Coordinates of C-alpha atoms and ligand atoms in Angstrom, one line a residue:
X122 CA 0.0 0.0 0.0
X123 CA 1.1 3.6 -1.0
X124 CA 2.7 5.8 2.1
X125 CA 2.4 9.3 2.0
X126 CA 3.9 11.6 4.0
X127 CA 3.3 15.0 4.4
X128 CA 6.3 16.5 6.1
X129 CA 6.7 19.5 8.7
X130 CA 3.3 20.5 8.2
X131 CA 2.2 22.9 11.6
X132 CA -0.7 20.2 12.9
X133 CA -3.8 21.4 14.2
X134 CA -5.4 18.3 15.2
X135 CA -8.6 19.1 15.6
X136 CA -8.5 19.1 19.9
X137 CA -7.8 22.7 20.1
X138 CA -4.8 22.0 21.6
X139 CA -1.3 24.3 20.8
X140 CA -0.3 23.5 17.2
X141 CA 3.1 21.6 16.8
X142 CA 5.3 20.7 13.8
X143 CA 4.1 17.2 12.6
X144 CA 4.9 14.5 10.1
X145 CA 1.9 12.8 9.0
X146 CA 1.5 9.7 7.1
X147 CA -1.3 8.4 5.6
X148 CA -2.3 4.6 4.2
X149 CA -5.2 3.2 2.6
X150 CA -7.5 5.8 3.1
X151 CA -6.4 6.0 7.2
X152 CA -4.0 8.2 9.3
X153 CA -0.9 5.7 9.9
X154 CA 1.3 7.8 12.3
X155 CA 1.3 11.7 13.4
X156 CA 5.2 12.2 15.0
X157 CA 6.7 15.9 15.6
X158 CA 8.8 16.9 12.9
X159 CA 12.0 15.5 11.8
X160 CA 15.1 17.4 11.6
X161 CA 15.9 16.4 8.5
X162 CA 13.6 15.9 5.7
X163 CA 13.3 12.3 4.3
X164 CA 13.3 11.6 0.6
X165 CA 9.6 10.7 -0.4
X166 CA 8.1 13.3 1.7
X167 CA 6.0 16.1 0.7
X168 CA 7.5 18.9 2.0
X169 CA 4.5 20.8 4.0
X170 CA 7.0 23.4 5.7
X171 CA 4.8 27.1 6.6
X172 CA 1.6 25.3 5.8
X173 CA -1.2 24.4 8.7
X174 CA -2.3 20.6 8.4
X175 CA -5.5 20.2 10.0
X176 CA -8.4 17.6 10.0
X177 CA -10.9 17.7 7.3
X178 CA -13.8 20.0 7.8
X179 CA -16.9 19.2 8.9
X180 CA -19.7 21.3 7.5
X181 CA -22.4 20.9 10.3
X182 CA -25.3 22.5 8.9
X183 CA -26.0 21.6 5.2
X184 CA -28.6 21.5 2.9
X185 CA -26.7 19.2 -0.1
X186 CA -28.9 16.0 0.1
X187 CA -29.3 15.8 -3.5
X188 CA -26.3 17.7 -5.1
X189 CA -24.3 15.0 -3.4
X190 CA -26.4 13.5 -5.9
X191 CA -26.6 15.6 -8.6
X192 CA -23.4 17.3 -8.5
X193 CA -21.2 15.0 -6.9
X194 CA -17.9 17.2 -7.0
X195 CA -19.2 19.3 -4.0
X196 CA -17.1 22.0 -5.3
X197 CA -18.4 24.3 -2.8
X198 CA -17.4 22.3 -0.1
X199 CA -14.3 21.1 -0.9
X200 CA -12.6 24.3 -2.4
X201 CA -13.3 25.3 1.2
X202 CA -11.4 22.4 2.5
X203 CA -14.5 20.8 4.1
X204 CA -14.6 17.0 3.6
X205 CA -17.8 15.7 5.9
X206 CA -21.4 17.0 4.9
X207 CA -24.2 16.7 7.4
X208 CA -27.6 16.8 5.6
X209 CA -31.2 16.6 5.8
X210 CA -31.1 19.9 8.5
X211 CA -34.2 22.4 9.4
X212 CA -36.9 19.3 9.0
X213 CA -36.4 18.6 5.3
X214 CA -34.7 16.1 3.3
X215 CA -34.8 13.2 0.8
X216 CA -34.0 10.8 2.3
X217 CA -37.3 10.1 4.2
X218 CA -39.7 9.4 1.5
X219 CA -40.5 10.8 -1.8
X220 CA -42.6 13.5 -0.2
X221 CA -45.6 14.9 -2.7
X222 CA -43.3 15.6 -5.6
X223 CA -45.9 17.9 -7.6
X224 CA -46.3 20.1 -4.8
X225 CA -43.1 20.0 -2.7
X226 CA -43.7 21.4 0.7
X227 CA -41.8 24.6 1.6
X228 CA -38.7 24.5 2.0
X229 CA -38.4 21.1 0.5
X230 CA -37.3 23.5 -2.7
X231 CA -34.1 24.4 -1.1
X232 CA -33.0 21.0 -1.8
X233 CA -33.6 20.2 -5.7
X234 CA -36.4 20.3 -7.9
X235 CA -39.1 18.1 -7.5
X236 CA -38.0 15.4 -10.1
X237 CA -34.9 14.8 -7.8
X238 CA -37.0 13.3 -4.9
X239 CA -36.8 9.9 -6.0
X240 CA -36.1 7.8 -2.9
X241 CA -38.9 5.8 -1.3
X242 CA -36.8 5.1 1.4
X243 CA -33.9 6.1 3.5
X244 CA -31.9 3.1 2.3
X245 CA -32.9 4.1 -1.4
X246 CA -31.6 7.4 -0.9
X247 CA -27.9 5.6 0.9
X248 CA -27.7 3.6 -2.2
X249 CA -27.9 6.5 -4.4
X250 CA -25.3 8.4 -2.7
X251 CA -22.9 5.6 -2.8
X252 CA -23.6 5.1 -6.5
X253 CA -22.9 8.7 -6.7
X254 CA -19.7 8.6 -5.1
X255 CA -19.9 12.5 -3.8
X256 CA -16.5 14.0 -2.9
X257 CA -17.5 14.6 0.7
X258 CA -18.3 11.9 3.2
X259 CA -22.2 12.4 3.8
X260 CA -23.8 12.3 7.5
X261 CA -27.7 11.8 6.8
X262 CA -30.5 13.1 8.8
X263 CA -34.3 12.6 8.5
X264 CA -36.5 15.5 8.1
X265 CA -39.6 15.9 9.9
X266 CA -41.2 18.4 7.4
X267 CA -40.6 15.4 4.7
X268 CA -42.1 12.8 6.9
X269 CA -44.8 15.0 7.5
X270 CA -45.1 15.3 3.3
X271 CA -45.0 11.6 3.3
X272 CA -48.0 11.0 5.4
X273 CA -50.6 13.8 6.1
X274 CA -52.6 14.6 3.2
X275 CA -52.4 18.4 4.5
X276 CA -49.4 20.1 6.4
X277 CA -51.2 23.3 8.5
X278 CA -52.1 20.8 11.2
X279 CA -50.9 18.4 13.9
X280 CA -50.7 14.9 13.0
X281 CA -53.0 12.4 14.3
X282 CA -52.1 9.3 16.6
X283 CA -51.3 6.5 13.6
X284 CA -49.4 9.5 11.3
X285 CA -47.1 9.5 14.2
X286 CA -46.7 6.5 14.9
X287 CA -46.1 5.8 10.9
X288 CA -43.4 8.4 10.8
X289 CA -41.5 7.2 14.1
X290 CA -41.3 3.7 12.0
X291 CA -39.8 5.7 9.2
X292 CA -37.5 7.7 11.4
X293 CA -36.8 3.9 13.3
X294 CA -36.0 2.2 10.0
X295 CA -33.7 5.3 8.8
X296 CA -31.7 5.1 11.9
X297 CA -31.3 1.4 11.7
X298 CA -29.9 2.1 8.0
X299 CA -27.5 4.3 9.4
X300 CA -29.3 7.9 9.7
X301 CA -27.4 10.0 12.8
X302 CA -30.9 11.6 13.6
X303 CA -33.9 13.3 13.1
X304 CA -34.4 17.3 12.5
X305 CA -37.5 20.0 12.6
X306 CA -38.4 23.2 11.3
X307 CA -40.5 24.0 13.3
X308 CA -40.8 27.8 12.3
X309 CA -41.8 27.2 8.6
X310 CA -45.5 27.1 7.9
X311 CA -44.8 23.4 6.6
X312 CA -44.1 22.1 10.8
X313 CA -45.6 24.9 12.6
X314 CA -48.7 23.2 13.1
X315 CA -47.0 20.2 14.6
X316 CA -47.3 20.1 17.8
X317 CA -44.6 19.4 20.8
X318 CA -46.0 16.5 21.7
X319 CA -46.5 15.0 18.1
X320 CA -42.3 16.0 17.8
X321 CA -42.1 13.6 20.8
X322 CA -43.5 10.9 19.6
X323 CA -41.8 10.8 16.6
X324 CA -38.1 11.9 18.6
X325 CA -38.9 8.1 20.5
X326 CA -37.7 6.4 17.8
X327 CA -34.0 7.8 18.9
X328 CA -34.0 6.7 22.6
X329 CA -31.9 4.3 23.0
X330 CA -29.7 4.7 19.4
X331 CA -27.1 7.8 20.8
X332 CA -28.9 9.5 17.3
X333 CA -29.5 13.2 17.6
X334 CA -32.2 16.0 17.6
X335 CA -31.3 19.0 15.4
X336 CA -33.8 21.6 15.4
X337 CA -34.3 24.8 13.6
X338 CA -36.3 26.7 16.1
X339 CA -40.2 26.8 16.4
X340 CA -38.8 30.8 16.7
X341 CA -35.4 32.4 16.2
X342 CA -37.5 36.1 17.7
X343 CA -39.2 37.2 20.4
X344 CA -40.5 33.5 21.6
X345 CA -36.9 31.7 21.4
X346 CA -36.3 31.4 24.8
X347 CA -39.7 29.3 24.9
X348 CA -38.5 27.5 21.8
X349 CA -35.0 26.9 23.1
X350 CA -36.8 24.9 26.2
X351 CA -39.2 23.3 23.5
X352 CA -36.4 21.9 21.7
X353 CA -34.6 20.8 24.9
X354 CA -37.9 19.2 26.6
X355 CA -37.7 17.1 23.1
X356 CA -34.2 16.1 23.2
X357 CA -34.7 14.9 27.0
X358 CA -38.0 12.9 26.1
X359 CA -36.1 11.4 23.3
X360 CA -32.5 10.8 25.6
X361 CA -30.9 12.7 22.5
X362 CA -28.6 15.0 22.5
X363 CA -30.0 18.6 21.2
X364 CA -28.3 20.2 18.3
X365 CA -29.2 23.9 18.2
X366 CA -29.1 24.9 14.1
X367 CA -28.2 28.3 13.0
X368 CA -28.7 30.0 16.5
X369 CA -28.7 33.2 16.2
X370 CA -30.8 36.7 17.0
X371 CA -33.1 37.2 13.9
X372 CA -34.6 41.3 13.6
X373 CA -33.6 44.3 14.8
X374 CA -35.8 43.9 17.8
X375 CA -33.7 40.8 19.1
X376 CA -30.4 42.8 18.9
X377 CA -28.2 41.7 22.1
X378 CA -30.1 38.8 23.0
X379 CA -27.4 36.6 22.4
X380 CA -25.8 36.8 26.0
X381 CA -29.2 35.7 27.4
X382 CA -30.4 32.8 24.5
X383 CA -26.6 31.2 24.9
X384 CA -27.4 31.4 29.2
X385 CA -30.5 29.4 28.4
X386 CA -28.3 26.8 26.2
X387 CA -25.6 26.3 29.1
X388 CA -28.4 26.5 31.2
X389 CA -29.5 22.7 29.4
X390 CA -25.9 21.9 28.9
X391 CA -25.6 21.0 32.6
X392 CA -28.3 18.6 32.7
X393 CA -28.3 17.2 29.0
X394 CA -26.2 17.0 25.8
X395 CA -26.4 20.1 23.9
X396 CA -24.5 22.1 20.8
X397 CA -25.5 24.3 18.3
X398 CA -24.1 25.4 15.0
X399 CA -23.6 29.1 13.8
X400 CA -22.2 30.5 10.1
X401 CA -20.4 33.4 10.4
X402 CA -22.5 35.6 8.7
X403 CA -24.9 39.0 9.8
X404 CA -27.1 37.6 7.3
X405 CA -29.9 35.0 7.1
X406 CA -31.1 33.2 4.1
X407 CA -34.1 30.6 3.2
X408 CA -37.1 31.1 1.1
X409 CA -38.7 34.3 0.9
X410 CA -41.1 34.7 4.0
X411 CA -43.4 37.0 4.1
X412 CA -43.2 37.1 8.1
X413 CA -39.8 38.7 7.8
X414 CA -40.7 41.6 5.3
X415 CA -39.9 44.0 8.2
X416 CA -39.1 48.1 7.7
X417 CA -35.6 47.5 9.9
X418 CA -34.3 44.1 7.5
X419 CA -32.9 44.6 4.0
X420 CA -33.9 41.8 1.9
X421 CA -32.1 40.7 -1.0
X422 CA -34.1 38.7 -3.8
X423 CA -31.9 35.8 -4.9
X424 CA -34.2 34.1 -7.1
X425 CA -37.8 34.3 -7.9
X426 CA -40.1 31.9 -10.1
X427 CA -42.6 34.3 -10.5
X428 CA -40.4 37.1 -11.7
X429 CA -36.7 35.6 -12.7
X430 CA -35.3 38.9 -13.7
X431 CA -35.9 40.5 -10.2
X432 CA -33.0 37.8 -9.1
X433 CA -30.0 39.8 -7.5
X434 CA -31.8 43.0 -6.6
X435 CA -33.3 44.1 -2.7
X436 CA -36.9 43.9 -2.3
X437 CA -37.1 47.7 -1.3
X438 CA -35.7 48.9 -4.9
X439 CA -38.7 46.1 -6.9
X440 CA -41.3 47.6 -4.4
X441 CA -40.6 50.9 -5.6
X442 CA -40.3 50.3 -8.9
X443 CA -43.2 49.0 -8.9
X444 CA -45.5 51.5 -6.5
X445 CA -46.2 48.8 -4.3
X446 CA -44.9 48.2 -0.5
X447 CA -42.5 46.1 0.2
X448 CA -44.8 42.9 1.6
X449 CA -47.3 43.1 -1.4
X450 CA -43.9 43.0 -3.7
X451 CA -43.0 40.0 -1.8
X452 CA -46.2 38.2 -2.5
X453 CA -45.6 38.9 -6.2
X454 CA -42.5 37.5 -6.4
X455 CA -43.3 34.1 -4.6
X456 CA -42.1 31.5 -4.7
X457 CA -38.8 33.0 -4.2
X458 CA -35.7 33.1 -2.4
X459 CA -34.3 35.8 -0.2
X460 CA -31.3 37.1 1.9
X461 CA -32.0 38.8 5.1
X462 CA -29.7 41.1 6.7
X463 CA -30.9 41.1 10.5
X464 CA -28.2 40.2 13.0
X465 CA -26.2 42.2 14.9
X466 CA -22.3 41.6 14.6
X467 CA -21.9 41.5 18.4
X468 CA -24.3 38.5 18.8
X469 CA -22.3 36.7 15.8
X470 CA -19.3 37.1 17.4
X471 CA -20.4 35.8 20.7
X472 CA -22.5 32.7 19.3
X473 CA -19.6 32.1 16.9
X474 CA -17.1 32.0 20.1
X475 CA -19.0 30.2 22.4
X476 CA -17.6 26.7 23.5
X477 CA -21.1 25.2 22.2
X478 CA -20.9 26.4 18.9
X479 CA -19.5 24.6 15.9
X480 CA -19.2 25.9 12.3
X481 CA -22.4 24.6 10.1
X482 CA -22.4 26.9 6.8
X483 CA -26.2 26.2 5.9
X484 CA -25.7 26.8 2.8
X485 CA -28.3 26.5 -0.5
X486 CA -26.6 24.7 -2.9
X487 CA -29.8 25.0 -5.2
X488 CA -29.6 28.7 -5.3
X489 CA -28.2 30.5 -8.7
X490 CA -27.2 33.6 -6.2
X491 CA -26.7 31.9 -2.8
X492 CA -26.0 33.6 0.5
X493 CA -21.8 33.4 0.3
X494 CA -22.0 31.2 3.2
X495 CA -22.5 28.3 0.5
X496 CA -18.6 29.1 -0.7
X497 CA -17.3 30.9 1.9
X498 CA -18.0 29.8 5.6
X499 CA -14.8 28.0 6.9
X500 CA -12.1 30.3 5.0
X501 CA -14.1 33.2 7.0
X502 CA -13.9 32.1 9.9
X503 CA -10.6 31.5 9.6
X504 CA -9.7 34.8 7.6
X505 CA -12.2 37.1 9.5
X506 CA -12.7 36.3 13.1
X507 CA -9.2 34.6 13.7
X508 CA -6.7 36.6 12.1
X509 CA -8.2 39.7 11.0
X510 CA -10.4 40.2 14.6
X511 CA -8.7 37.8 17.0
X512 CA -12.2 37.2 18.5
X513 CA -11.2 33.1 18.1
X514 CA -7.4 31.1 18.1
X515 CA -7.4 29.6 15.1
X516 CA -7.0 26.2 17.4
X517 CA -10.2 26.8 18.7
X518 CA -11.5 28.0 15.5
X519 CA -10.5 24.3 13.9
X520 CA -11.8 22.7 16.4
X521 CA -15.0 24.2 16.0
X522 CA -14.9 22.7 12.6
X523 CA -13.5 19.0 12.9
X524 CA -12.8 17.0 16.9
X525 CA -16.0 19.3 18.4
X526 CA -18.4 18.2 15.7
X527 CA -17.2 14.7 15.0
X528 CA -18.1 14.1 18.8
X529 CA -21.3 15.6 18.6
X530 CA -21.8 13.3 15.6
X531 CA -20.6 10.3 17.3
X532 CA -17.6 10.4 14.1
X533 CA -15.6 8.1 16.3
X534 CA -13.1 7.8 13.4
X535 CA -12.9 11.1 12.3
X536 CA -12.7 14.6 13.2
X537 CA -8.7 14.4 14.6
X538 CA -5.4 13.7 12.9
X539 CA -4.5 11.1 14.5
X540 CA -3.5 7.9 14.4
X541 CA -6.2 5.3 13.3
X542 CA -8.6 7.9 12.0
X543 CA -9.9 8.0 8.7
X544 CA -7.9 10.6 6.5
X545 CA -9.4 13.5 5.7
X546 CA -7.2 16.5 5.8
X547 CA -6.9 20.1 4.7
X548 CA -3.4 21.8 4.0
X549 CA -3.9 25.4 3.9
X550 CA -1.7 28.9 4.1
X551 CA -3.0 30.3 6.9
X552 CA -1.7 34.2 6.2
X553 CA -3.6 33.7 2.8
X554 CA -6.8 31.5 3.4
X555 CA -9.6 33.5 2.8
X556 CA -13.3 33.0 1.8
X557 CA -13.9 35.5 -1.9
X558 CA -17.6 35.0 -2.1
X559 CA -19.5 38.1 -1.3
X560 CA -23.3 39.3 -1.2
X561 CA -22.6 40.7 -4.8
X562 CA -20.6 37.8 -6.1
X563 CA -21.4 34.6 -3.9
X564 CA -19.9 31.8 -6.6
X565 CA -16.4 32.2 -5.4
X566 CA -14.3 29.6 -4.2
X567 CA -11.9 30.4 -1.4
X568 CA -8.1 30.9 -1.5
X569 CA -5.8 29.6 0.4
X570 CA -6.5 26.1 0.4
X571 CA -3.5 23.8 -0.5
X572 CA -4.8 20.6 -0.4
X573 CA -7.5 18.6 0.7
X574 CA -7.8 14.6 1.1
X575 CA -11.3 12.5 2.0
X576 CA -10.3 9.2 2.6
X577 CA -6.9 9.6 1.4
X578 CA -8.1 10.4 -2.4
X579 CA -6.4 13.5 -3.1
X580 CA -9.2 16.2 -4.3
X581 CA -7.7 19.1 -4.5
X582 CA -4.7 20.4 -5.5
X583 CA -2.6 23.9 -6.1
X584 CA -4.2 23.4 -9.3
X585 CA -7.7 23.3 -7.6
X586 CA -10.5 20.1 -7.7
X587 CA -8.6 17.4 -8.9
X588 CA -11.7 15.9 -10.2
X589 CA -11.4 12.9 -7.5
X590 CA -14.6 12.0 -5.7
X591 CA -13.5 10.2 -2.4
X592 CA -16.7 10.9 -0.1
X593 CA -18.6 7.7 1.3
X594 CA -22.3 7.8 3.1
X595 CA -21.3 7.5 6.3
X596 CA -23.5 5.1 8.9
X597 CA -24.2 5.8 12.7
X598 CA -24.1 2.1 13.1
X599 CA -20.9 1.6 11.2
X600 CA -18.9 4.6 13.0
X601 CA -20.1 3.4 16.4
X602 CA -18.9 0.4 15.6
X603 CA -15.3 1.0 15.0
Ligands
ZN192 ZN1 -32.9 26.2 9.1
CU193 CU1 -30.8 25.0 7.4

């Protein structure tokens, strides 16, 4: 088998521990040996000297169910040096049923057209990835908006006794084919109508598995307290651990919340598992929601069925153009998708640092103009809020990205470089790394990255994607295993 070494690298390895100078080797798709540096450099070594080694990323937060599919390159993940997808976030994916394919629930959208939702099954949608072959490993949750698609013949109410009990067999069957857990979303119209207690009984299915609850809040406003103790009340009931997506303080009206929503999360972190993921952005984006059309947000339009050529421009300059206010412009442009502008920096940068927080980017892959989190999230954390603002060290800042999600995951053999663990790494300059994708030009890959590995395969060089596809579904049962 083929030894590679990558010699004199500085090794972050994903602990948040002090970097040190490192020889790595890698074999067969594993991490053979991690020693500090030699003096001298041996002959077959590539010679990493200046450049930061570091685990693979992992992108907790995603929305690339079917472009692992579709687009199996993941060129917006790994340009960014991210090697580990989690998927089926907020309550929707496809892997839980082809859910009403002519009239796709919202925000089913955010994941493919229609046509795409061809899986019956969770273990119909593993196959397809694994025919697929994506670049990026692929952690697999099932979505509780799409199990709600699969079995209610409307979604603006609360399911009835056997609907639950159908979709905590889904959910059961799922886990047993190697989902890691089961998410909501509960703020979009699709879920709001669900009740707590019909979450429950479908969260039952993970007692007993170690698979998680990830919820995008029933409210990321004024009730998110309430929703923060929802969520946790769900995650006990189930014995799951709670993963917290995209926390944040959404509208002008929430600005400097954040002190008080992350007290509430330690608050259930001393009597339960919890986390949460954050993208380092002042800006949210989904579909267009009429709810948020609010004087004090700036919305960007960044795609719109109804009216394609309004893509790319903010609601407020469409409204005008057309005499209308800004709401009623909304309407007109549905279905649509939208970027909001309403966070404050200063609760970014203290979810962002928190030791709870991981890196999730959230991004739409779908989008033609997406929120430059899709392309830019783990350079910018890097570039911005380690070495431009010093709010994180870029130890913790890794970590945040590789050993603190692949525990939260249950990754048992991933997440660190060391030895024994699968190998996915990332080689990057860190005086140059830098996300490039902006509001006004969001298709950008980042620079800075060296080199990145999944599995061993190398999939990107200096030269860029490497064309390689690596990536495996990865299975709760499996990793747990190991
Ligand atoms: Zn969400
Ligand atoms: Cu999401």
């Amino acid at each position: 088998m083929i030894e590679t070494l990558f010699a004199g690298a500085m090794l972050y390895d994903g602990s948040g521990d002090t970097p040190f100078l490192a020889d790595v080797t890698i074999r067969g798709g594993v991490i053979a040996s991690v020693r500090p540096a030699a003096d001298r450099l041996p002959a077959s070594a590539i010679d990493v000297r200046g450049l930061a080694l570091a685990p693979g990323f992992i992108d907790a937060h995603t929305h690339d169910d079917l472009v692992a599919i579709t687009a199996p390159t993941m060129l917006p993940k790994i340009t960014q040096g991210v090697t580990t997808v989690v998927v089926g976030n907020c309550g929707i994916s496809a892997g839980a049923g082809r859910a009403a394919a002519d009239a796709l629930p919202d925000p089913m959208i955010l994941l493919g057209a229609p046509g795409d939702f061809a899986y019956e099954r969770f273990a119909d949608y593993a196959a397809a990835v694994e025919a697929a072959q994506p670049a990026t490993n692929i952690v697999a949750l099932v979505g509780h908006t799409a199990l709600r698609a699969r079995h209610l013949d409307r979604l603006d109410r609360d399911a009835s006794a056997g609907e639950r009990a159908a979709m905590r067999a889904d959910l059961a069957e799922a886990l047993a084919d190697g989902a890691f857990g089961f998410s909501t979303g509960l703020a979009y119209a699709t879920a709001a109508s669900a009740s707590t207690e019909e979450v429950m009984d479908i969260a039952e299915a993970l007692r007993g598995t170690g698979a998680l609850y990830c919820t995008h809040l029933r409210s990321e406003g004024a009730a998110i307290l309430p929703a923060i103790d929802e969520a946790a009340a769900i995650a006990r009931h189930a014995a799951a651990p709670l993963v917290v997506s995209h926390l944040k303080c959404a509208g002008a009206d929430q600005y400097g919340r954040s002190g008080e929503i992350l007290g509430r999360l330690e608050q259930a972190a001393r009597t339960q598992a919890v986390g949460c993921d954050c993208y380092p952005y002042t800006a949210s984006s989904s579909t267009l929601d009429l709810r948020q059309v609010v004087p004090e947000t700036p919305i960007l339009i960044t795609w719109s069925d109804a009216e394609p050529a309004q893509a790319g421009r903010m609601l407020a300059d469409i409204a005008a153009d057309w005499g209308v206010p800004r709401r009623a412009a909304a309407a007109r442009l549905q279905p649509a998708g939208a970027v909001y502008h309403c966070m404050a920096e200063a609760d970014v940068d203290r979810i962002l640092a928190h030791a709870l927080t991981m890196v999730g980017s959230d991004g739409l892959p779908c989008d033609p103009r997406p929120h430059p989190r899709l392309w830019g999230s783990f350079p910018r954390v890097i570039a911005h809020y380690v070495r431009e603002r010093g709010l994180l060290s870029l130890p913790e800042a890794i970590r945040k990205m590789t050993g603190l999600p692949a525990d939260r995951f249950g990754l048992t053999d991933r997440g660190y470089v060391r030895a024994g663990r699968a190998a996915d790494l990332v080689l990057f300059d860190p005086e140059r790394i830098a996300d490039r994708a902006s509001y006004d030009d969001p298709v950008q890959p980042a620079a800075g990255i060296v080199g990145v590995w999944v599995n061993g395969v190398a999939t990107l060089d200096a030269n860029g994607a490497t064309g390689a596809r690596g990536g495996r579904l990865l299975r709760r049962n499996d990793t747990l295993q190991h």
